[in-house]
CSV table of C-alpha atoms in Angstrom, one decimal:
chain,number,residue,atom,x,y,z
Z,189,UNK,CA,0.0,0.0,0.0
Z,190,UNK,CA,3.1,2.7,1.1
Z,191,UNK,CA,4.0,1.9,-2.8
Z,192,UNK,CA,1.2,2.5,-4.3
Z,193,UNK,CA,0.7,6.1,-2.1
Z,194,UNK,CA,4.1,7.0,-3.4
Z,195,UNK,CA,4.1,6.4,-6.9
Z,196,UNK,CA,0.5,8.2,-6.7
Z,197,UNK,CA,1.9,11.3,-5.2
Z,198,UNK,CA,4.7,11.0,-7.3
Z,199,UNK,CA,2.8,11.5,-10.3
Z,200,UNK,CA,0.8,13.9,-9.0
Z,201,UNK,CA,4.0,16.4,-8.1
Z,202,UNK,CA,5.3,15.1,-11.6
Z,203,UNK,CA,2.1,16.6,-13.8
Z,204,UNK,CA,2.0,19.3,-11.6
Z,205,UNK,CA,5.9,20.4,-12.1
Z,206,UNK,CA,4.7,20.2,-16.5
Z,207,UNK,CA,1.3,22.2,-16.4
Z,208,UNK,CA,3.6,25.0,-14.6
Z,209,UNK,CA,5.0,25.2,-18.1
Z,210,UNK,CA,8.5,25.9,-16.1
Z,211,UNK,CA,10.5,23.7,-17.8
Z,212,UNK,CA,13.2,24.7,-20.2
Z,213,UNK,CA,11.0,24.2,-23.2
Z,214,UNK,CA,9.0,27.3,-22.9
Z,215,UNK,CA,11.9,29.5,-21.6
Z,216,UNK,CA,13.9,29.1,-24.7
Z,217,UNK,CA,10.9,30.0,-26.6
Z,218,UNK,CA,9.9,33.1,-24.3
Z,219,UNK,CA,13.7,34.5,-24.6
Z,220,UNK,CA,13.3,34.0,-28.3
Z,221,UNK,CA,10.2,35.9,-29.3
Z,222,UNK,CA,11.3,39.0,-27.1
Z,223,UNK,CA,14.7,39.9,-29.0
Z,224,UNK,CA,14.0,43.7,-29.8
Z,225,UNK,CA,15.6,44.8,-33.1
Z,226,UNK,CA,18.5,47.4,-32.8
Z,227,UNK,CA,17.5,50.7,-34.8
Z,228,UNK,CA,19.9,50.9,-38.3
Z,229,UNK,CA,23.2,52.6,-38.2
Z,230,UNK,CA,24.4,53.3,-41.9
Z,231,UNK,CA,27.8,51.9,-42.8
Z,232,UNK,CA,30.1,52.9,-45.8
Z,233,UNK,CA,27.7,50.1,-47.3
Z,234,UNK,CA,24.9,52.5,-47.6
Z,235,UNK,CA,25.4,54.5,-50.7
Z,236,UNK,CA,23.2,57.2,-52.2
Z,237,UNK,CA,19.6,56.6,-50.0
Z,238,UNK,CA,20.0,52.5,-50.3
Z,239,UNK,CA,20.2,50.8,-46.6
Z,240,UNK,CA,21.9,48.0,-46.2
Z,241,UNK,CA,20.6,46.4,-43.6
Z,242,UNK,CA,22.2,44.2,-41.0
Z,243,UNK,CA,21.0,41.5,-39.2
Z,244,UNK,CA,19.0,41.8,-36.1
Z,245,UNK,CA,18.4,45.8,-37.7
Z,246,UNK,CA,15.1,47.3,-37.7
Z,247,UNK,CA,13.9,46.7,-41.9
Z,248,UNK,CA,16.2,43.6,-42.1
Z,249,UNK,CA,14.7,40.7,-43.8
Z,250,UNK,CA,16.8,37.4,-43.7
Z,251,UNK,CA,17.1,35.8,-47.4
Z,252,UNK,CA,19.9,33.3,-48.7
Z,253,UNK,CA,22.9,35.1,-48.1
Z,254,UNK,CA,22.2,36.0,-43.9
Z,255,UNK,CA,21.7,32.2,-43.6
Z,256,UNK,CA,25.1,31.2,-44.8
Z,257,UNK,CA,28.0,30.0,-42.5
Z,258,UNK,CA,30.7,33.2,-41.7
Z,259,UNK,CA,33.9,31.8,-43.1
């Protein structure tokens, strides 16, 4: 009977711990969506009124080349 008690509290501490939504899980996603974007600085990049935009800059869109490995 003591077993049966334990393994019943058990999983009731257990599904209690997950619908807290505390686990790592939900952090990683909660730090993800609140990255702000830093305002645009122009570099010597930006010639005549054309941005070019840096990643993680306000008007930035990621395309092909900002998902390609840094050598």
């Amino acid at each position: 009977m003591k077993k049966t008690t334990f393994f019943l509290l058990l999983s009731l501490f257990t599904a209690g711990a997950f619908a807290s939504g505390n686990f790592e899980g939900n952090q990683k996603k909660k730090k993800k969506a609140k990255t702000a974007m830093k305002a645009h600085v122009c570099t010597n990049a930006c010639k005549s009124g054309t941005h070019m935009y840096l990643h993680g800059e306000k008007g930035h869109t990621c395309g092909e080349a900002c998902m390609k490995p840094k050598m």
